[in-house]
Short mmCIF file of C-alpha atoms in Angstrom, two decimals:
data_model
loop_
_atom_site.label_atom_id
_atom_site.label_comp_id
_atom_site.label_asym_id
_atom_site.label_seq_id
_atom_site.Cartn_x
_atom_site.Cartn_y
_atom_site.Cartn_z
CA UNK A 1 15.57 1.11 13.72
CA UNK A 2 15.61 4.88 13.10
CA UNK A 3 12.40 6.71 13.97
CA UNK A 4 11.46 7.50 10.36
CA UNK A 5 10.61 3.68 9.18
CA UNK A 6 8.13 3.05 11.55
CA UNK A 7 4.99 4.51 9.84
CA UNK A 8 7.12 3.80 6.42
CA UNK A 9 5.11 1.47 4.03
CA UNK A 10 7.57 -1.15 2.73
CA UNK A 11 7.85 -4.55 0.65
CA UNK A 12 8.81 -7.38 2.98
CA UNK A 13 12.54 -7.53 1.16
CA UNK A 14 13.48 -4.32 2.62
CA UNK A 15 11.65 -4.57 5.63
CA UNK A 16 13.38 -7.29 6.99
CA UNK A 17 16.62 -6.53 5.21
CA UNK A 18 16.59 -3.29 7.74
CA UNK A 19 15.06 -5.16 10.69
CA UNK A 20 17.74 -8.33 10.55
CA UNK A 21 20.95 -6.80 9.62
CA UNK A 22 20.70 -3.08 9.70
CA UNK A 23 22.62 -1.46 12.83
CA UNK A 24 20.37 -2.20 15.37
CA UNK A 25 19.17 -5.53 13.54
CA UNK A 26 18.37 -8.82 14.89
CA UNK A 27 21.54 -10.51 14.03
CA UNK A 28 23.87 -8.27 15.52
CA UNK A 29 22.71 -9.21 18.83
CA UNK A 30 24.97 -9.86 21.51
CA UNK A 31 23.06 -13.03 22.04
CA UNK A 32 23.39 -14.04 18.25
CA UNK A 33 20.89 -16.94 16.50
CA UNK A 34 21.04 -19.94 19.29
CA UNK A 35 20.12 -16.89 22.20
CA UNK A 36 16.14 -17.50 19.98
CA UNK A 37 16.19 -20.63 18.01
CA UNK A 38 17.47 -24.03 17.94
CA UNK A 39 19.31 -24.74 14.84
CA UNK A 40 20.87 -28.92 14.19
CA UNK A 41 24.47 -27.21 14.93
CA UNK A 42 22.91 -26.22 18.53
CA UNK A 43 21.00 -30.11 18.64
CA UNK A 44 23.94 -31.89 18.58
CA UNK A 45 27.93 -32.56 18.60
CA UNK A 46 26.72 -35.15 16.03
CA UNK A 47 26.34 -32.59 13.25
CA UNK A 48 29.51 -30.90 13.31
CA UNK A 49 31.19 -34.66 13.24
CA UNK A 50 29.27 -35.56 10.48
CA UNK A 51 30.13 -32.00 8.53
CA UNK A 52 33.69 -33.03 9.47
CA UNK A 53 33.53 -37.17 7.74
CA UNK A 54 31.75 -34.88 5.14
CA UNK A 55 35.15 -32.46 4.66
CA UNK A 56 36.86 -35.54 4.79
CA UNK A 57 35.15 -36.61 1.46
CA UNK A 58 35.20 -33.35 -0.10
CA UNK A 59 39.25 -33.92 0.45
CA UNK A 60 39.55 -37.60 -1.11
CA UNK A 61 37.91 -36.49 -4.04
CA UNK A 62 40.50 -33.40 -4.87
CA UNK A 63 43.30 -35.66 -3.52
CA UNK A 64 44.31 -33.90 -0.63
CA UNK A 65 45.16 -30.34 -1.68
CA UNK A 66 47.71 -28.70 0.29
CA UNK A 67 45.41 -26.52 1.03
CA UNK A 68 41.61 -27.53 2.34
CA UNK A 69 39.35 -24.78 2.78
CA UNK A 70 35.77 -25.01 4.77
CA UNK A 71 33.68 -21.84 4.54
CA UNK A 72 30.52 -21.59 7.29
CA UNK A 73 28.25 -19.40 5.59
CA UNK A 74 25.89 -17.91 8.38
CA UNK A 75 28.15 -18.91 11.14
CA UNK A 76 26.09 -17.68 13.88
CA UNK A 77 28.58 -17.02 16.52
CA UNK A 78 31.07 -19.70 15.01
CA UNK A 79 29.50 -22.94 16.47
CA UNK A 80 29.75 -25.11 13.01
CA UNK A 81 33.12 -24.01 12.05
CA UNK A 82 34.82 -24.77 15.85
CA UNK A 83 33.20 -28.18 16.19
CA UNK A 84 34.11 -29.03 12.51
CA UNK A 85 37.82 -28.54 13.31
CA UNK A 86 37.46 -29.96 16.65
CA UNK A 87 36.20 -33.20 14.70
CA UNK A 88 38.65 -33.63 12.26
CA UNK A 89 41.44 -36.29 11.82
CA UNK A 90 44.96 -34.22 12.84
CA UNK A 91 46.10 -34.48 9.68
CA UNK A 92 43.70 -32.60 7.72
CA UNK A 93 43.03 -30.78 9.89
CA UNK A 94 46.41 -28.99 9.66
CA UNK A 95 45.91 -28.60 6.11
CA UNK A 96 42.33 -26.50 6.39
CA UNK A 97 42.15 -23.32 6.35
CA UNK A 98 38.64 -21.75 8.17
CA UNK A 99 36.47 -19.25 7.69
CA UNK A 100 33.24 -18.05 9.40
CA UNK A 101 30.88 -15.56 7.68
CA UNK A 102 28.46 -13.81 9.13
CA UNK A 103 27.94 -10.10 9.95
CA UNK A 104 28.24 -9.65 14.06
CA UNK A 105 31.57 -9.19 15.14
CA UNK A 106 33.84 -11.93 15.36
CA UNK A 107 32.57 -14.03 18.72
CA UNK A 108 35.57 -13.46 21.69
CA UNK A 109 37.67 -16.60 22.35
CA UNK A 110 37.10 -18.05 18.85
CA UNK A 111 39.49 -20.50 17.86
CA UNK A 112 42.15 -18.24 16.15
CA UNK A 113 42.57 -20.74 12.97
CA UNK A 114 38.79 -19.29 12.09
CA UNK A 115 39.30 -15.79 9.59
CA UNK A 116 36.22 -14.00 10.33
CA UNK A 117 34.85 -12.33 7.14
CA UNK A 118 31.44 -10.51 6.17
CA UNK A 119 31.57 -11.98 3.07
CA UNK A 120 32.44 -15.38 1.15
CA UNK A 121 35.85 -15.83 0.02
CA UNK A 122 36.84 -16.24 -3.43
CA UNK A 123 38.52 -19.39 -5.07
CA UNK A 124 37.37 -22.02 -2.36
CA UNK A 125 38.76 -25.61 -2.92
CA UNK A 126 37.18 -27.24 -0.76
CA UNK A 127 33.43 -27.62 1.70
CA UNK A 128 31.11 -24.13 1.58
CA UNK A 129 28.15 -25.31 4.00
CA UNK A 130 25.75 -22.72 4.51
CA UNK A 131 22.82 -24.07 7.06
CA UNK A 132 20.11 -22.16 7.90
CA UNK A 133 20.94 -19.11 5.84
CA UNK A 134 18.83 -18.83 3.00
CA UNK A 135 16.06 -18.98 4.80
CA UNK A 136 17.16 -15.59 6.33
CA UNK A 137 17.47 -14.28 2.83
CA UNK A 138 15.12 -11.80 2.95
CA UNK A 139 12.14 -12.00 -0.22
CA UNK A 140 9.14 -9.92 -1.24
CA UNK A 141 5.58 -11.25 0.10
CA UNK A 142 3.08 -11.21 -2.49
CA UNK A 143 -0.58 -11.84 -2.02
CA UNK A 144 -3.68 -12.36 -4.60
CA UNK A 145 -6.77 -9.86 -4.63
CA UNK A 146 -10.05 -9.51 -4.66
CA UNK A 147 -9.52 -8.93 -8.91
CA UNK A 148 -7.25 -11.99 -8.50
CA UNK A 149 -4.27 -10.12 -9.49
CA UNK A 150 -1.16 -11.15 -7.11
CA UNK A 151 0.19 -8.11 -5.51
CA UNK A 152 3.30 -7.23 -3.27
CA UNK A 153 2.66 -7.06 0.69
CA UNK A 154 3.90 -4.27 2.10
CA UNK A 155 4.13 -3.84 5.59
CA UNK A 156 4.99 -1.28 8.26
CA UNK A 157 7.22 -1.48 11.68
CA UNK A 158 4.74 -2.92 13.59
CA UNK A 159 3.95 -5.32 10.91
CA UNK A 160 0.91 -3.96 9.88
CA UNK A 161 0.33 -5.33 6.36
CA UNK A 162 -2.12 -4.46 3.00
CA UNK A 163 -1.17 -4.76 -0.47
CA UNK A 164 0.58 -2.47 -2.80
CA UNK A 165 1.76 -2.49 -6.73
CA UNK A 166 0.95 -5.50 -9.29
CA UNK A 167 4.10 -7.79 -9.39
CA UNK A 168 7.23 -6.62 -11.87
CA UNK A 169 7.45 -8.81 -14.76
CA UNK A 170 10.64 -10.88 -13.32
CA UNK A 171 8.70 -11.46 -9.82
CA UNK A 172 5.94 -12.84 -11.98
CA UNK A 173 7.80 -15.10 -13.64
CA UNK A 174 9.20 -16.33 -11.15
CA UNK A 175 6.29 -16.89 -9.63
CA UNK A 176 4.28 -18.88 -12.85
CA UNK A 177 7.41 -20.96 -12.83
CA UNK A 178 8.20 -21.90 -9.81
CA UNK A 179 4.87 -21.34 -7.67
CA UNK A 180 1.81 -21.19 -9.71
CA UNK A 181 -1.20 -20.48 -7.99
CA UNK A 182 -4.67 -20.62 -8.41
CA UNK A 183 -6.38 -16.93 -8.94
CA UNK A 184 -7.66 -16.67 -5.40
CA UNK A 185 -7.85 -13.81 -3.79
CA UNK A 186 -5.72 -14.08 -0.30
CA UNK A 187 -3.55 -16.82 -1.57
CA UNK A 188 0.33 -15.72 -0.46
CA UNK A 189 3.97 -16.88 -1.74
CA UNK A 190 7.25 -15.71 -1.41
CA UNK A 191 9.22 -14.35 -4.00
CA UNK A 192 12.77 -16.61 -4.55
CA UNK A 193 14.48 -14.68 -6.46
CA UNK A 194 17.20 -13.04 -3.98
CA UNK A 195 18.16 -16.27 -2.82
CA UNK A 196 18.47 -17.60 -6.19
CA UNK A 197 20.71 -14.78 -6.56
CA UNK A 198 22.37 -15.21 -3.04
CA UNK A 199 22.71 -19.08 -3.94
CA UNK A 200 24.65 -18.84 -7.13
CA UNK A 201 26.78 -16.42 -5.80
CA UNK A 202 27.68 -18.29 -3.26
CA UNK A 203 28.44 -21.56 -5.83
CA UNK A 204 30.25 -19.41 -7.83
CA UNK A 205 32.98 -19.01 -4.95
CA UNK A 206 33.92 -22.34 -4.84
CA UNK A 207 36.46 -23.26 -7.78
CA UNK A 208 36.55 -26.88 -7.09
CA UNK A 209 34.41 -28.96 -4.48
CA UNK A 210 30.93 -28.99 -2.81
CA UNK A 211 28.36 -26.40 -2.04
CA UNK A 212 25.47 -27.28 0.32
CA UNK A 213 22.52 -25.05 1.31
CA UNK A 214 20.65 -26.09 4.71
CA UNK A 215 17.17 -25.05 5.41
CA UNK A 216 13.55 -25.29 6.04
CA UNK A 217 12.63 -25.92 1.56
CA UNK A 218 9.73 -27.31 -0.15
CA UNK A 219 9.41 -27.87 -3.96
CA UNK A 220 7.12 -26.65 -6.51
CA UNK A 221 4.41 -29.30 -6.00
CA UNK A 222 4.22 -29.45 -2.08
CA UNK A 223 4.25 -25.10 -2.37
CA UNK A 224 1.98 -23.93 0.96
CA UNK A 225 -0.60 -21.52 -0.54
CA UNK A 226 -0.26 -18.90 2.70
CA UNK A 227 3.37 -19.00 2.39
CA UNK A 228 5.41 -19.49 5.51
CA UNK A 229 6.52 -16.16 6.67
CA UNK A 230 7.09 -16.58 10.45
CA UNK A 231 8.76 -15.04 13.72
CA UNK A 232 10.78 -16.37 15.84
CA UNK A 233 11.58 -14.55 19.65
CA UNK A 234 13.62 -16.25 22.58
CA UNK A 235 12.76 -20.03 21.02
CA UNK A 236 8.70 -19.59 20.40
CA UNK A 237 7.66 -19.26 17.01
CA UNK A 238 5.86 -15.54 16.95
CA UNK A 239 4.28 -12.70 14.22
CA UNK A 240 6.85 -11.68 11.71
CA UNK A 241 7.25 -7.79 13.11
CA UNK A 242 10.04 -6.65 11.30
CA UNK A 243 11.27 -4.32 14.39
CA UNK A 244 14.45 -6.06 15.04
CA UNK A 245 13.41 -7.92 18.24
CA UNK A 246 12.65 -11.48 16.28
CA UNK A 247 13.88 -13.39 13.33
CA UNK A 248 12.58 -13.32 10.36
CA UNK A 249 12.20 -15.92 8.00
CA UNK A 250 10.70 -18.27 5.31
CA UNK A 251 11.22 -21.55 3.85
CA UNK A 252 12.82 -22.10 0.80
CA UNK A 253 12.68 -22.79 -2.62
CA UNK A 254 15.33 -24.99 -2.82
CA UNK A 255 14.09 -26.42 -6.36
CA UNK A 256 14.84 -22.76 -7.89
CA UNK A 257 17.74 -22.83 -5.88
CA UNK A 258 19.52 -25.64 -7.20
CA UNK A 259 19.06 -24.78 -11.01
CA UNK A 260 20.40 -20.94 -10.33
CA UNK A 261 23.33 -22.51 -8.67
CA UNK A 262 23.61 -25.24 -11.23
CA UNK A 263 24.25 -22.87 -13.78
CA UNK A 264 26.73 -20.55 -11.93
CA UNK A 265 28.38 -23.91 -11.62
CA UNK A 266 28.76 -24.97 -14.66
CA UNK A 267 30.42 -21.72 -16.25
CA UNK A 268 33.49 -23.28 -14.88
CA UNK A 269 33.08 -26.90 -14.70
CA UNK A 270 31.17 -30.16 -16.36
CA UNK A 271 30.17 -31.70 -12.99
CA UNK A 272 27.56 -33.81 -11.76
CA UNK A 273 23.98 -32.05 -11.31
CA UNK A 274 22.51 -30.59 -8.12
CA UNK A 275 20.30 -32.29 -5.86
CA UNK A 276 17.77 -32.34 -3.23
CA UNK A 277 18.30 -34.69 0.09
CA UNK A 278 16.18 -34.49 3.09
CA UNK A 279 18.35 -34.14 6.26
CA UNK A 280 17.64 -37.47 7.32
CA UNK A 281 18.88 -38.77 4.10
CA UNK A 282 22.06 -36.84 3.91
CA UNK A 283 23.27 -37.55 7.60
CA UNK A 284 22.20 -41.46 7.58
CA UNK A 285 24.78 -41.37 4.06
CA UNK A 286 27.29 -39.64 6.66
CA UNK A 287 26.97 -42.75 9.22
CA UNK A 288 24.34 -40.79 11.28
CA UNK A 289 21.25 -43.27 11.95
CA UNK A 290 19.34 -42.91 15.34
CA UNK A 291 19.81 -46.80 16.09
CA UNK A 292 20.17 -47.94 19.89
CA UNK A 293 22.83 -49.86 21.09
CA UNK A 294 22.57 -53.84 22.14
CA UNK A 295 20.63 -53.99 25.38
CA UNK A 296 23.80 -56.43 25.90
CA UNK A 297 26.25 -53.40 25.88
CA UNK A 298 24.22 -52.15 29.24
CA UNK A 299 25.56 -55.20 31.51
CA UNK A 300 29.24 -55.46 29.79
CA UNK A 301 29.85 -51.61 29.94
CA UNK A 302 26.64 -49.54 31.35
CA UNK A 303 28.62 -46.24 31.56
CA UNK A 304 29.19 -46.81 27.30
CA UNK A 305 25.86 -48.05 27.01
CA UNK A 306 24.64 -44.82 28.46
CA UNK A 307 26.89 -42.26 26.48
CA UNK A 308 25.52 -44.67 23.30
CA UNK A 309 22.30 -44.00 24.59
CA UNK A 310 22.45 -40.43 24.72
CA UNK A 311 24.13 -40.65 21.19
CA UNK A 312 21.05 -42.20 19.67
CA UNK A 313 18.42 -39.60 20.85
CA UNK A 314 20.48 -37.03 19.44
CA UNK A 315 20.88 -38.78 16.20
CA UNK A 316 17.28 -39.36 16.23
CA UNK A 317 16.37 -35.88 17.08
CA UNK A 318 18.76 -34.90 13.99
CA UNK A 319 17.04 -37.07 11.80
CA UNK A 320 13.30 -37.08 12.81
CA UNK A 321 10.40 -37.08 10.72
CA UNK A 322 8.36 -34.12 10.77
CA UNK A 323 11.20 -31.97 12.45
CA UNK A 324 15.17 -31.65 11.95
CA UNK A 325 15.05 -34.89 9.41
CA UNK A 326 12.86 -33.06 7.06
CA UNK A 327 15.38 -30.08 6.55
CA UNK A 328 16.63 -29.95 2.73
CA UNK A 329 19.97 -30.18 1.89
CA UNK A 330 21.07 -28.80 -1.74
CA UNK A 331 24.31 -30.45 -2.55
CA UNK A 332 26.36 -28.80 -5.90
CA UNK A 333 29.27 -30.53 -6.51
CA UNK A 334 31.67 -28.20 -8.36
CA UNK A 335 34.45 -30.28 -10.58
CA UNK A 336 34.06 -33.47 -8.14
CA UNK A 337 31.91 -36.53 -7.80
CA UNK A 338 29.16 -35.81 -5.76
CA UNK A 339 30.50 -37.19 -2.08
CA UNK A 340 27.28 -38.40 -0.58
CA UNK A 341 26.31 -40.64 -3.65
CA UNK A 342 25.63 -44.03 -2.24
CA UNK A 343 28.88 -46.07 -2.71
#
């Protein structure tokens, strides 16, 4: 950070826009995401595979373009993307064409079929699987007063907070719509708009195929009324200081989400809707379940029964109530049949 933001009073949007990817910011550390927190791509080989059967779908339903492109958006240091390709059948594999997109360098000793790129790529046919990036979108804070007038937080370096202007008319909006409050003073939300923004965009890449989104979400009636602006420092969950040393970050809308990306879908395409799965949902339609194997399996072949055993607590942990399993996934088809309907 340079020495003249510290004392600076700022909304939380550019705050941690400065303190997560500016030049010294948190995600251009040589550590990257998985040096602090723990995403499902970190959990378990289990996730990539099942991204993989996913690509596999996403390819049936164009019938098998020449071409097959999978876009990890937020890449991290290319963990999704390697164990994707790494999972898939040989002979679609050959026909994919990679790219991870994130901005830290490209990792050293990445698999050199990945094209690393700061931004999306245009004209995707194919899988764009973003997971655990809008979360790190960053959005205004605001806060109700005393006169029970919501207000944006602004905050300073050392994330010192106190309130600042009345709410512009599109942040207020937004807010009535999609997280209505009661007019109590010190009741907090977070302001969706960027990553409804940052969403369709995203959609709007993908010419023909399936966009998923990720995260931490909630919906319009299970809204927190403190918000969920948190820190997170070498895997603890911490203050949000937006200094660069932590993450940043805040659950999601994923309701406003979906009907932002829903429309920049549909400029191109009559498709299917968007819709909300938990995790636990989406992976268990991907062959993912959590079950043991046959205590029977353990006297026949102990040394599968064990690797099956191990298998199962990883499924379980990517599927668990409470934790990973109640992740939201946003699934936009974009000119296909949406691939994890039940058959």
């Amino acid at each position: 950070m340079t020495e003249d933001t510290t004392g600076r009073w700022r909304g939380w949007r550019k705050a941690a826009e400065d303190a997560l990817y500016g030049p010294e910011g948190f995600y251009r550390s040589p550590e990257g995401p998985a040096g602090h927190f723990r995403t499902s791509v970190h959990a378990s080989a289990l996730f990539s595979g099942a991204v993989a059967r996913l690509l596999c779908r996403v390819d049936e339903a164009l019938d098998r373009p020449a071409t097959l492109d999978f876009v990890d958006l937020a890449a991290g240091r290319g963990e999704l993307v390697t164990g994707v390709l790494a999972a898939l059948p040989a002979e679609v594999a050959a026909r994919v064409r990679a790219y991870a997109v994130e901005i830290a360098d490209r990792p050293e000793g990445l698999d050199p079929r990945v094209e690393w790129l700061a931004e999306p790529p245009k004209g995707v046919t194919g899988l764009l699987f973003a997971n655990e990036w809008l979360d790190n979108v960053p959005v205004e804070v605001a806060e109700v007063d005393d006169a029970d007038v919501p207000r944006l937080v602004l905050v300073r370096q050392d994330g010192t907070e106190r309130l600042g202007e009345p709410l512009s008319c599109a942040e207020a909006e937004w807010l009535a719509r999609w997280w209505p409050q009661a007019p109590e003073a010190g009741l907090r939300a977070e302001i969706g708009l960027p990553r409804d923004t940052a969403w369709a965009s995203a959609v709007a890449t993908v010419d023909r195929g399936l966009a998923i989104a990720v995260d931490y979400a909630h919906t319009r009636d299970t809204r927190p009324p403190f918000g969920t602006l948190t820190g997170f420092r070498e895997g603890r969950e911490t203050a949000p200081v937006p200094d660069g040393s932590c993450d940043i970050t805040a659950h999601v809308a994923l309701d406003a989400c979906a009907e932002a990306g829903g429309v920049a879908a549909t400029t191109a395409h009559a498709l299917p809707g968007a819709r909300l799965l938990t995790q636990r949902a989406a992976l268990r339609a991907l062959g993912i379940t959590g079950a043991r194997p046959p205590l029977t399996l353990a006297s026949t072949d102990p040394t599968a029964y064990v690797r099956a055993l191990a298998s199962a607590g990883e499924a379980a942990e990517l599927t668990a109530p409470g934790g990973l399993g109640d992740f939201g996934w946003l699934v936009q088809p974009v000119g296909i049949p949406d691939p994890l309907d039940e058959p």
